[in-house]
mmCIF file of C-alpha atoms in Angstrom:
data_model
loop_
_atom_site.group_PDB
_atom_site.id
_atom_site.type_symbol
_atom_site.label_atom_id
_atom_site.label_comp_id
_atom_site.label_asym_id
_atom_site.label_seq_id
_atom_site.Cartn_x
_atom_site.Cartn_y
_atom_site.Cartn_z
ATOM 1 C CA MET A 1 -50.420 4.150 -25.627
ATOM 2 C CA SER A 2 -50.557 6.982 -23.248
ATOM 3 C CA ALA A 3 -48.800 9.280 -22.239
ATOM 4 C CA ALA A 4 -46.907 7.717 -18.887
ATOM 5 C CA ALA A 5 -46.707 4.520 -20.482
ATOM 6 C CA ALA A 6 -44.544 6.156 -23.282
ATOM 7 C CA ARG A 7 -42.250 7.608 -20.705
ATOM 8 C CA ALA A 8 -41.554 4.284 -19.151
ATOM 9 C CA ALA A 9 -41.038 2.423 -22.507
ATOM 10 C CA LEU A 10 -38.644 6.069 -23.291
ATOM 11 C CA ALA A 11 -36.922 5.240 -20.222
ATOM 12 C CA SER A 12 -36.718 1.857 -20.560
ATOM 13 C CA LEU A 13 -35.421 1.883 -24.116
ATOM 14 C CA ILE A 14 -32.616 4.434 -22.621
ATOM 15 C CA ALA A 15 -31.621 2.208 -19.857
ATOM 16 C CA ALA A 16 -30.825 -0.319 -22.300
ATOM 17 C CA ALA A 17 -28.188 2.050 -25.339
ATOM 18 C CA SER A 18 -26.619 2.849 -22.054
ATOM 19 C CA PRO A 19 -23.992 0.577 -20.801
ATOM 20 C CA ALA A 20 -23.714 -0.974 -17.181
ATOM 21 C CA ALA A 21 -22.519 0.401 -15.145
ATOM 22 C CA GLY A 22 -19.977 -2.450 -14.084
ATOM 23 C CA GLN A 23 -18.677 -2.799 -17.587
ATOM 24 C CA VAL A 24 -16.487 -1.453 -19.798
ATOM 25 C CA VAL A 25 -17.454 0.110 -23.347
ATOM 26 C CA PRO A 26 -15.710 -0.783 -26.576
ATOM 27 C CA PHE A 27 -13.544 2.298 -27.589
ATOM 28 C CA ALA A 28 -10.603 3.532 -29.935
ATOM 29 C CA VAL A 29 -7.314 4.856 -29.228
ATOM 30 C CA ALA A 30 -5.714 7.266 -31.842
ATOM 31 C CA GLY A 31 -2.650 8.183 -31.382
ATOM 32 C CA ASP A 32 -2.517 10.071 -27.912
ATOM 33 C CA ALA A 33 -6.578 10.061 -27.550
ATOM 34 C CA ILE A 34 -10.259 8.666 -27.697
ATOM 35 C CA ALA A 35 -11.374 11.338 -30.240
ATOM 36 C CA SER A 36 -14.909 9.688 -29.594
ATOM 37 C CA PRO A 37 -17.431 10.121 -25.708
ATOM 38 C CA LEU A 38 -17.607 6.704 -24.948
ATOM 39 C CA ALA A 39 -20.525 4.863 -25.682
ATOM 40 C CA GLY A 40 -21.476 8.453 -27.587
ATOM 41 C CA LEU A 41 -22.524 9.441 -23.347
ATOM 42 C CA SER A 42 -22.353 13.597 -22.854
ATOM 43 C CA GLY A 43 -20.565 14.830 -20.176
ATOM 44 C CA ASP A 44 -22.141 16.591 -17.359
ATOM 45 C CA ALA A 45 -19.250 19.156 -15.747
ATOM 46 C CA ALA A 46 -21.114 19.518 -12.491
ATOM 47 C CA ARG A 47 -21.285 15.534 -12.033
ATOM 48 C CA GLY A 48 -17.362 15.220 -13.184
ATOM 49 C CA GLU A 49 -16.597 17.561 -10.132
ATOM 50 C CA ALA A 50 -18.599 15.455 -7.897
ATOM 51 C CA VAL A 51 -16.504 12.780 -9.509
ATOM 52 C CA VAL A 52 -13.433 14.264 -8.412
ATOM 53 C CA LYS A 53 -13.698 14.858 -5.439
ATOM 54 C CA ASN A 54 -14.862 12.395 -4.264
ATOM 55 C CA ARG A 55 -13.449 10.069 -1.630
ATOM 56 C CA GLU A 56 -14.158 6.411 -1.950
ATOM 57 C CA THR A 57 -14.009 5.897 -5.267
ATOM 58 C CA ALA A 58 -12.349 8.195 -8.100
ATOM 59 C CA ASN A 59 -9.944 9.156 -5.711
ATOM 60 C CA CYS A 60 -8.576 11.647 -7.639
ATOM 61 C CA LEU A 61 -7.456 14.191 -5.088
ATOM 62 C CA ILE A 62 -4.911 11.319 -3.065
ATOM 63 C CA CYS A 63 -2.564 12.186 -6.551
ATOM 64 C CA HIS A 64 -3.694 14.955 -7.776
ATOM 65 C CA SER A 65 -4.458 19.189 -7.158
ATOM 66 C CA ILE A 66 -6.926 20.662 -8.255
ATOM 67 C CA PRO A 67 -7.639 24.637 -8.239
ATOM 68 C CA ASP A 68 -10.043 24.479 -5.168
ATOM 69 C CA PRO A 69 -9.134 26.384 -1.845
ATOM 70 C CA ARG A 70 -11.796 24.293 -0.543
ATOM 71 C CA GLU A 71 -9.904 21.173 -0.616
ATOM 72 C CA ALA A 72 -7.506 20.627 1.782
ATOM 73 C CA PHE A 73 -4.708 17.188 2.008
ATOM 74 C CA MET A 74 -4.329 16.729 -2.361
ATOM 75 C CA GLY A 75 -1.585 14.719 -3.366
ATOM 76 C CA GLU A 76 1.649 15.788 -5.455
ATOM 77 C CA ILE A 77 1.957 11.878 -7.076
ATOM 78 C CA GLY A 78 0.681 13.922 -10.294
ATOM 79 C CA PRO A 79 0.420 16.607 -12.292
ATOM 80 C CA PRO A 80 -2.017 19.798 -10.439
ATOM 81 C CA LEU A 81 -4.735 19.550 -12.284
ATOM 82 C CA ALA A 82 -4.526 23.104 -13.395
ATOM 83 C CA GLY A 83 -4.618 24.300 -16.549
ATOM 84 C CA VAL A 84 -5.699 20.552 -17.553
ATOM 85 C CA GLY A 85 -8.013 22.138 -19.870
ATOM 86 C CA ALA A 86 -5.575 24.072 -21.578
ATOM 87 C CA ARG A 87 -2.649 21.555 -22.065
ATOM 88 C CA LEU A 88 -4.962 19.165 -23.344
ATOM 89 C CA THR A 89 -7.842 18.315 -26.244
ATOM 90 C CA PRO A 90 -11.442 16.199 -24.202
ATOM 91 C CA ALA A 91 -10.118 13.702 -26.477
ATOM 92 C CA GLN A 92 -6.480 13.387 -24.728
ATOM 93 C CA ILE A 93 -8.275 13.678 -20.917
ATOM 94 C CA ARG A 94 -9.869 10.470 -21.574
ATOM 95 C CA LEU A 95 -8.110 8.435 -23.001
ATOM 96 C CA ARG A 96 -5.612 9.271 -19.852
ATOM 97 C CA LEU A 97 -8.437 8.148 -17.761
ATOM 98 C CA VAL A 98 -9.658 5.576 -19.737
ATOM 99 C CA ASP A 99 -5.777 3.428 -19.361
ATOM 100 C CA PRO A 100 -2.588 5.875 -18.907
ATOM 101 C CA THR A 101 -0.998 2.511 -20.245
ATOM 102 C CA ARG A 102 -1.677 2.260 -24.020
ATOM 103 C CA MET A 103 0.705 5.073 -23.490
ATOM 104 C CA ASN A 104 3.264 5.178 -21.523
ATOM 105 C CA PRO A 105 3.751 1.471 -20.024
ATOM 106 C CA ALA A 106 5.009 2.797 -16.940
ATOM 107 C CA ALA A 107 2.467 5.184 -16.013
ATOM 108 C CA ILE A 108 1.066 5.451 -12.427
ATOM 109 C CA MET A 109 -1.839 7.408 -12.718
ATOM 110 C CA PRO A 110 -3.805 4.374 -12.447
ATOM 111 C CA ALA A 111 -6.442 2.794 -15.904
ATOM 112 C CA TYR A 112 -10.261 4.181 -14.808
ATOM 113 C CA HIS A 113 -12.290 2.059 -16.839
ATOM 114 C CA ARG A 114 -10.646 -1.009 -17.603
ATOM 115 C CA VAL A 115 -10.751 -4.374 -16.265
ATOM 116 C CA ASP A 116 -8.663 -6.425 -18.502
ATOM 117 C CA GLY A 117 -4.847 -7.173 -17.498
ATOM 118 C CA LEU A 118 -5.113 -6.588 -13.767
ATOM 119 C CA VAL A 119 -3.618 -8.921 -10.872
ATOM 120 C CA ASN A 120 -4.206 -9.777 -7.794
ATOM 121 C CA VAL A 121 -7.710 -7.486 -8.288
ATOM 122 C CA ASP A 122 -10.300 -7.481 -4.275
ATOM 123 C CA PRO A 123 -12.444 -9.483 -5.151
ATOM 124 C CA ARG A 124 -14.907 -7.131 -4.946
ATOM 125 C CA TYR A 125 -14.095 -5.116 -7.480
ATOM 126 C CA ARG A 126 -13.127 -7.727 -10.020
ATOM 127 C CA GLY A 127 -14.766 -7.294 -13.280
ATOM 128 C CA ARG A 128 -14.647 -4.022 -13.216
ATOM 129 C CA PRO A 129 -13.404 -0.744 -13.428
ATOM 130 C CA VAL A 130 -13.445 1.671 -10.802
ATOM 131 C CA LEU A 131 -15.870 4.811 -13.018
ATOM 132 C CA SER A 132 -18.043 3.629 -15.402
ATOM 133 C CA ALA A 133 -18.699 5.178 -18.908
ATOM 134 C CA GLN A 134 -21.092 8.187 -18.111
ATOM 135 C CA GLU A 135 -18.800 9.176 -14.953
ATOM 136 C CA ILE A 136 -15.648 9.401 -17.828
ATOM 137 C CA GLU A 137 -17.463 11.268 -20.463
ATOM 138 C CA ASP A 138 -18.684 13.556 -16.465
ATOM 139 C CA VAL A 139 -15.054 13.911 -15.581
ATOM 140 C CA VAL A 140 -13.877 14.655 -19.098
ATOM 141 C CA ALA A 141 -16.548 17.137 -19.048
ATOM 142 C CA TRP A 142 -15.416 18.894 -16.589
ATOM 143 C CA LEU A 143 -11.500 18.782 -16.763
ATOM 144 C CA ALA A 144 -12.284 20.426 -19.879
ATOM 145 C CA THR A 145 -13.600 23.616 -17.660
ATOM 146 C CA LEU A 146 -10.299 23.194 -15.875
ATOM 147 C CA ARG A 147 -8.499 26.604 -18.882
ATOM 148 C CA GLU A 148 -6.479 27.667 -15.565
ATOM 149 C CA MET B 1 1.728 -9.914 -22.708
ATOM 150 C CA ILE B 2 4.526 -8.193 -24.746
ATOM 151 C CA HIS B 3 2.646 -4.984 -23.280
ATOM 152 C CA ARG B 4 3.814 -5.987 -19.166
ATOM 153 C CA ALA B 5 6.575 -7.851 -19.781
ATOM 154 C CA VAL B 6 7.671 -4.457 -20.973
ATOM 155 C CA ALA B 7 5.975 -2.259 -18.464
ATOM 156 C CA ALA B 8 7.969 -4.675 -15.475
ATOM 157 C CA LEU B 9 11.045 -4.323 -17.445
ATOM 158 C CA ILE B 10 10.976 -0.271 -16.989
ATOM 159 C CA LEU B 11 9.097 -0.402 -13.507
ATOM 160 C CA ALA B 12 12.345 -3.089 -12.559
ATOM 161 C CA ALA B 13 14.158 -0.089 -13.782
ATOM 162 C CA GLY B 14 13.230 2.217 -12.121
ATOM 163 C CA VAL B 15 13.648 0.271 -8.598
ATOM 164 C CA ALA B 16 15.931 2.590 -6.307
ATOM 165 C CA ALA B 17 19.294 1.106 -5.511
ATOM 166 C CA ALA B 18 19.713 0.387 -2.177
ATOM 167 C CA SER B 19 21.958 3.494 -1.587
ATOM 168 C CA GLU B 20 19.168 5.447 -2.289
ATOM 169 C CA LEU B 21 17.032 4.642 0.176
ATOM 170 C CA ARG B 22 16.307 6.429 3.405
ATOM 171 C CA PRO B 23 15.963 5.069 6.841
ATOM 172 C CA SER B 24 11.553 5.450 7.741
ATOM 173 C CA ARG B 25 11.930 7.817 10.257
ATOM 174 C CA ASP B 26 13.150 10.630 7.445
ATOM 175 C CA PHE B 27 10.227 10.540 6.619
ATOM 176 C CA LEU B 28 7.875 11.202 9.591
ATOM 177 C CA SER B 29 7.433 14.700 10.560
ATOM 178 C CA PRO B 30 9.438 16.628 12.890
ATOM 179 C CA GLU B 31 6.432 16.131 15.890
ATOM 180 C CA LEU B 32 6.287 12.258 15.387
ATOM 181 C CA ARG B 33 9.734 11.631 15.242
ATOM 182 C CA ALA B 34 10.672 13.366 18.677
ATOM 183 C CA LEU B 35 7.404 10.791 20.128
ATOM 184 C CA GLN B 36 9.056 7.678 17.647
ATOM 185 C CA ASP B 37 12.442 8.442 19.927
ATOM 186 C CA ASP B 38 10.221 9.403 23.338
ATOM 187 C CA PRO B 39 9.571 5.353 24.768
ATOM 188 C CA SER B 40 8.176 7.835 27.858
ATOM 189 C CA ARG B 41 6.209 9.291 25.102
ATOM 190 C CA HIS B 42 6.053 7.064 22.886
ATOM 191 C CA PRO B 43 2.626 4.204 23.848
ATOM 192 C CA GLY B 44 4.282 1.033 21.457
ATOM 193 C CA TRP B 45 6.450 1.211 24.849
ATOM 194 C CA LEU B 46 3.068 -0.405 27.139
ATOM 195 C CA TRP B 47 3.950 -3.050 24.717
ATOM 196 C CA VAL B 48 7.411 -3.256 24.992
ATOM 197 C CA GLU B 49 7.425 -3.114 28.269
ATOM 198 C CA ASP B 50 4.543 -6.703 28.847
ATOM 199 C CA GLY B 51 7.262 -8.290 26.411
ATOM 200 C CA GLU B 52 10.093 -7.482 28.420
ATOM 201 C CA ALA B 53 7.635 -8.739 32.016
ATOM 202 C CA LEU B 54 6.585 -12.211 29.482
ATOM 203 C CA TRP B 55 10.073 -12.322 28.404
ATOM 204 C CA GLN B 56 10.405 -13.789 32.436
ATOM 205 C CA ARG B 57 7.058 -15.225 33.265
ATOM 206 C CA GLY B 58 6.653 -18.925 33.484
ATOM 207 C CA GLU B 59 8.855 -22.105 34.817
ATOM 208 C CA ARG B 60 9.829 -22.253 31.363
ATOM 209 C CA SER B 61 10.448 -18.882 30.187
ATOM 210 C CA CYS B 62 11.936 -17.057 27.207
ATOM 211 C CA GLN B 63 14.179 -15.297 29.980
ATOM 212 C CA SER B 64 14.858 -19.715 30.707
ATOM 213 C CA CYS B 65 16.169 -20.506 28.163
ATOM 214 C CA HIS B 66 18.279 -17.372 26.219
ATOM 215 C CA GLY B 67 18.996 -15.002 29.066
ATOM 216 C CA GLY B 68 17.951 -11.567 29.815
ATOM 217 C CA ILE B 69 16.310 -9.686 27.101
ATOM 218 C CA GLY B 70 19.186 -7.962 26.694
ATOM 219 C CA SER B 71 20.218 -11.382 25.002
ATOM 220 C CA MET B 72 17.927 -10.514 21.761
ATOM 221 C CA ALA B 73 19.589 -7.819 20.727
ATOM 222 C CA GLY B 74 20.932 -8.300 17.355
ATOM 223 C CA VAL B 75 18.472 -10.852 16.128
ATOM 224 C CA ALA B 76 15.529 -8.647 14.793
ATOM 225 C CA THR B 77 18.603 -7.250 11.782
ATOM 226 C CA ARG B 78 18.751 -11.270 11.129
ATOM 227 C CA TYR B 79 14.102 -11.654 10.580
ATOM 228 C CA PRO B 80 12.709 -13.288 8.608
ATOM 229 C CA ALA B 81 14.865 -15.534 8.295
ATOM 230 C CA VAL B 82 14.622 -19.438 6.498
ATOM 231 C CA ALA B 83 14.769 -22.511 9.562
ATOM 232 C CA PRO B 84 16.213 -25.273 9.737
ATOM 233 C CA ASP B 85 12.920 -27.760 8.313
ATOM 234 C CA GLY B 86 12.689 -24.995 5.325
ATOM 235 C CA ALA B 87 10.039 -22.276 6.788
ATOM 236 C CA LEU B 88 10.453 -18.468 6.562
ATOM 237 C CA LEU B 89 9.286 -17.305 9.514
ATOM 238 C CA ASN B 90 9.148 -13.346 10.718
ATOM 239 C CA LEU B 91 10.201 -13.069 14.065
ATOM 240 C CA GLU B 92 6.626 -13.305 15.160
ATOM 241 C CA GLY B 93 6.676 -17.044 13.720
ATOM 242 C CA ARG B 94 9.984 -17.375 15.277
ATOM 243 C CA ILE B 95 8.400 -16.993 18.575
ATOM 244 C CA GLU B 96 5.487 -18.340 18.155
ATOM 245 C CA ARG B 97 7.765 -22.052 17.307
ATOM 246 C CA CYS B 98 9.578 -21.418 21.397
ATOM 247 C CA ARG B 99 5.531 -20.885 22.300
ATOM 248 C CA THR B 100 4.665 -24.031 20.362
ATOM 249 C CA GLN B 101 7.516 -26.118 20.524
ATOM 250 C CA GLN B 102 9.828 -25.591 23.882
ATOM 251 C CA GLN B 103 7.091 -24.339 26.046
ATOM 252 C CA ASN B 104 4.453 -26.707 24.570
ATOM 253 C CA GLU B 105 1.832 -23.804 24.757
ATOM 254 C CA ALA B 106 -0.841 -22.834 22.132
ATOM 255 C CA PRO B 107 0.131 -20.425 19.706
ATOM 256 C CA PHE B 108 -0.257 -16.587 21.072
ATOM 257 C CA GLY B 109 -1.889 -16.295 17.232
ATOM 258 C CA THR B 110 -1.387 -13.292 15.250
ATOM 259 C CA GLU B 111 -2.237 -9.797 15.862
ATOM 260 C CA SER B 112 -2.501 -10.527 20.082
ATOM 261 C CA ASP B 113 -1.593 -8.154 22.313
ATOM 262 C CA ALA B 114 0.956 -10.956 23.540
ATOM 263 C CA LEU B 115 2.697 -11.679 20.472
ATOM 264 C CA LEU B 116 2.827 -8.064 19.126
ATOM 265 C CA SER B 117 4.259 -7.243 23.025
ATOM 266 C CA LEU B 118 6.554 -9.946 22.790
ATOM 267 C CA THR B 119 8.133 -9.427 19.348
ATOM 268 C CA ALA B 120 8.441 -5.036 19.842
ATOM 269 C CA ALA B 121 10.127 -6.005 23.290
ATOM 270 C CA ILE B 122 13.086 -8.297 20.718
ATOM 271 C CA ALA B 123 13.225 -5.703 18.717
ATOM 272 C CA GLN B 124 13.407 -2.994 20.451
ATOM 273 C CA SER B 125 16.230 -4.490 21.538
ATOM 274 C CA SER B 126 17.952 -4.599 18.048
ATOM 275 C CA ARG B 127 16.777 -0.614 18.367
ATOM 276 C CA GLY B 128 19.524 1.480 15.800
ATOM 277 C CA LEU B 129 21.130 -1.625 14.565
ATOM 278 C CA PRO B 130 21.386 -2.078 10.640
ATOM 279 C CA MET B 131 18.848 -4.272 9.017
ATOM 280 C CA ARG B 132 21.718 -7.398 7.816
ATOM 281 C CA VAL B 133 19.206 -10.525 7.072
ATOM 282 C CA ALA B 134 20.628 -14.079 5.035
ATOM 283 C CA THR B 135 20.213 -13.260 0.975
ATOM 284 C CA ASP B 136 22.492 -16.186 -0.460
ATOM 285 C CA GLY B 137 20.411 -20.173 0.660
ATOM 286 C CA PRO B 138 17.873 -21.153 1.041
ATOM 287 C CA ALA B 139 16.057 -17.885 1.427
ATOM 288 C CA ALA B 140 16.996 -16.726 -2.192
ATOM 289 C CA SER B 141 14.282 -17.894 -3.751
ATOM 290 C CA PHE B 142 12.375 -16.223 -1.144
ATOM 291 C CA ILE B 143 13.762 -12.707 -1.807
ATOM 292 C CA GLU B 144 12.508 -13.658 -5.891
ATOM 293 C CA GLN B 145 9.431 -14.297 -4.322
ATOM 294 C CA GLY B 146 8.872 -11.214 -2.621
ATOM 295 C CA ARG B 147 10.670 -9.267 -5.392
ATOM 296 C CA ARG B 148 8.683 -10.532 -7.725
ATOM 297 C CA PHE B 149 5.394 -9.130 -5.866
ATOM 298 C CA TYR B 150 6.734 -6.185 -4.985
ATOM 299 C CA GLU B 151 6.964 -5.479 -8.790
ATOM 300 C CA THR B 152 4.311 -6.821 -9.919
ATOM 301 C CA ARG B 153 1.513 -3.907 -10.550
ATOM 302 C CA GLN B 154 -1.372 -5.143 -8.829
ATOM 303 C CA GLY B 155 -5.103 -3.879 -8.409
ATOM 304 C CA GLN B 156 -8.041 -2.427 -9.619
ATOM 305 C CA LEU B 157 -5.743 0.471 -9.276
ATOM 306 C CA ASN B 158 -3.109 -1.353 -10.951
ATOM 307 C CA LEU B 159 0.287 -0.161 -8.826
ATOM 308 C CA ALA B 160 3.159 -2.079 -7.287
ATOM 309 C CA CYS B 161 4.859 -0.949 -4.524
ATOM 310 C CA GLY B 162 7.944 0.705 -5.999
ATOM 311 C CA GLN B 163 6.002 3.140 -8.068
ATOM 312 C CA CYS B 164 5.026 4.330 -4.486
ATOM 313 C CA HIS B 165 7.774 3.539 -2.520
ATOM 314 C CA ASP B 166 10.539 3.808 -5.088
ATOM 315 C CA GLU B 167 9.707 6.705 -7.726
ATOM 316 C CA ASN B 168 7.102 8.509 -4.930
ATOM 317 C CA ALA B 169 8.631 8.352 -1.481
ATOM 318 C CA GLY B 170 9.057 11.674 -0.198
ATOM 319 C CA ARG B 171 6.494 13.050 -1.877
ATOM 320 C CA ARG B 172 2.638 13.356 -0.297
ATOM 321 C CA LEU B 173 -0.712 10.590 -1.302
ATOM 322 C CA ARG B 174 -3.173 12.595 0.684
ATOM 323 C CA GLY B 175 -1.918 13.543 4.573
ATOM 324 C CA ASP B 176 0.897 10.971 3.976
ATOM 325 C CA VAL B 177 3.874 11.082 3.260
ATOM 326 C CA ILE B 178 5.618 8.418 1.584
ATOM 327 C CA SER B 179 8.373 6.718 2.815
ATOM 328 C CA ASN B 180 10.072 3.764 1.088
ATOM 329 C CA GLY B 181 8.061 1.166 3.099
ATOM 330 C CA LEU B 182 10.950 -0.669 4.585
ATOM 331 C CA GLY B 183 8.950 -1.840 7.272
ATOM 332 C CA THR B 184 11.595 -2.064 9.414
ATOM 333 C CA GLY B 185 9.599 -0.062 12.555
ATOM 334 C CA TYR B 186 7.268 -2.541 12.554
ATOM 335 C CA PRO B 187 4.906 -3.556 14.862
ATOM 336 C CA ALA B 188 4.716 0.518 15.349
ATOM 337 C CA TYR B 189 1.480 2.135 16.770
ATOM 338 C CA ARG B 190 0.227 3.622 14.074
ATOM 339 C CA LEU B 191 -2.685 6.883 15.114
ATOM 340 C CA GLU B 192 -5.022 5.795 13.072
ATOM 341 C CA TRP B 193 -4.408 2.345 14.598
ATOM 342 C CA ASN B 194 -4.899 3.574 18.022
ATOM 343 C CA THR B 195 -2.757 0.355 18.648
ATOM 344 C CA LEU B 196 0.211 -1.034 18.116
ATOM 345 C CA GLY B 197 -0.207 -3.777 14.771
ATOM 346 C CA SER B 198 2.526 -5.246 12.936
ATOM 347 C CA LEU B 199 3.897 -5.382 9.851
ATOM 348 C CA HIS B 200 1.450 -7.499 8.010
ATOM 349 C CA ARG B 201 -1.731 -5.211 9.268
ATOM 350 C CA ARG B 202 0.223 -2.872 7.686
ATOM 351 C CA LEU B 203 0.625 -4.517 4.174
ATOM 352 C CA ARG B 204 -3.497 -5.247 4.140
ATOM 353 C CA ALA B 205 -3.849 -1.614 4.428
ATOM 354 C CA CYS B 206 -0.774 -1.056 1.085
ATOM 355 C CA SER B 207 -2.917 -3.343 -0.859
ATOM 356 C CA LEU B 208 -6.561 -2.205 0.242
ATOM 357 C CA GLY B 209 -4.926 0.915 -1.430
ATOM 358 C CA VAL B 210 -4.647 -0.399 -4.519
ATOM 359 C CA ARG B 211 -7.831 -2.301 -4.223
ATOM 360 C CA ALA B 212 -5.727 -5.616 -4.438
ATOM 361 C CA THR B 213 -6.243 -8.977 -2.534
ATOM 362 C CA GLN B 214 -5.260 -8.265 1.301
ATOM 363 C CA PHE B 215 -3.096 -11.500 1.651
ATOM 364 C CA PRO B 216 -4.347 -12.849 5.550
ATOM 365 C CA LEU B 217 -1.780 -12.057 8.097
ATOM 366 C CA GLY B 218 1.426 -14.566 7.839
ATOM 367 C CA SER B 219 0.364 -15.624 4.848
ATOM 368 C CA PRO B 220 2.916 -16.877 2.612
ATOM 369 C CA GLU B 221 2.709 -13.150 0.193
ATOM 370 C CA TYR B 222 3.809 -11.263 2.861
ATOM 371 C CA LEU B 223 6.622 -13.468 4.391
ATOM 372 C CA ALA B 224 8.187 -13.405 1.332
ATOM 373 C CA LEU B 225 7.460 -10.236 0.523
ATOM 374 C CA GLU B 226 8.712 -9.036 4.216
ATOM 375 C CA LEU B 227 12.346 -10.712 3.695
ATOM 376 C CA PHE B 228 12.440 -8.800 0.050
ATOM 377 C CA LEU B 229 10.962 -5.567 2.086
ATOM 378 C CA ALA B 230 13.854 -6.304 4.994
ATOM 379 C CA SER B 231 16.896 -7.179 1.837
ATOM 380 C CA ARG B 232 16.165 -3.830 0.890
ATOM 381 C CA ALA B 233 16.681 -2.560 4.079
ATOM 382 C CA ALA B 234 20.106 -3.396 4.274
ATOM 383 C CA GLY B 235 22.904 -1.859 6.490
ATOM 384 C CA LEU B 236 19.459 1.063 8.159
ATOM 385 C CA PRO B 237 18.870 0.789 11.503
ATOM 386 C CA VAL B 238 15.501 -1.404 12.679
ATOM 387 C CA GLU B 239 13.437 2.086 14.342
ATOM 388 C CA ALA B 240 10.558 -0.642 16.340
ATOM 389 C CA PRO B 241 8.762 0.306 17.661
ATOM 390 C CA GLY B 242 8.437 2.212 15.314
ATOM 391 C CA LEU B 243 5.205 5.431 15.700
ATOM 392 C CA ARG B 244 2.777 6.026 12.294
ATOM 393 C CA ARG B 245 -0.294 8.394 11.794
#
């Protein structure tokens, strides 16, 4: 096999192993946490920061503030995310992103990696979680760096 | 399932009692409140003036049956209301009925300038008067329907109206300060729209915000919801035409 063909084969293998962006991967909740990274993926903090700041997709800052003086008009519905990496473990952060109603049925924070049990979902988003497994891991990685 | 029933219960318990609700104007910035109060600087008054002109126009004018627009004082406080034939009508729906059944004209159409103008002029004649929609008799089942809609978590973001408008009223969602979501200021001139718009247009924006199905203007879902919002607002003043960001 040529090197190029080997690379292509490897790339398609990786693509096959990583979950499609539009689907929810299986996960196990223990206590108030999801211990294992979703689909065994590893997160990238820089990408996670971009996800959190994206006003079209995750839109976290509609409700939360982050310690970044360049961000204007941040919300005050959820707790400030400054220091969240010191308050919570990555496993606890993961559950709070995936589906906070698993710990508190009255949670206001949207479930970012869930498709079941939702009502009247806009057809454009039906059957798809807000964030993919990779995006969740990226956001977990970035929030874990917010230690003060 | 049990999960969701519990969530609904907790949510219901969290819905504020009417006495805790505050007029929408209380949540406006001082600048917007001043604009809302000043007809000479409030662009919504252009529609009010057009509506007052429409009121008098034609041989079979609104005025020919009802008298001057002043006779409409208090009407907006009682809408939406159930008509004798059982249909739930908001103010726009009532106007369209007069238009088609009494005036034998084609309906103006939802969100048309003419319908918004007449609605604004009629609602304006109740400005400051307390809301008091009928909640008993044939209205009761519509109110229940609206309440269920209000209390149901919806959309990909899985939020119920009250999670913002009861539990988080007064807090900032990005650049907005969340009000109690009463609807008493509609039709309202929204700077974001750069025009006057109906309550149902605003409701579609909230549905979109949680990535939920947007129901059509004038749909049964939003009509029942509008009645429920009006019943929540009992005793609070009509503010139409409102001024919003």
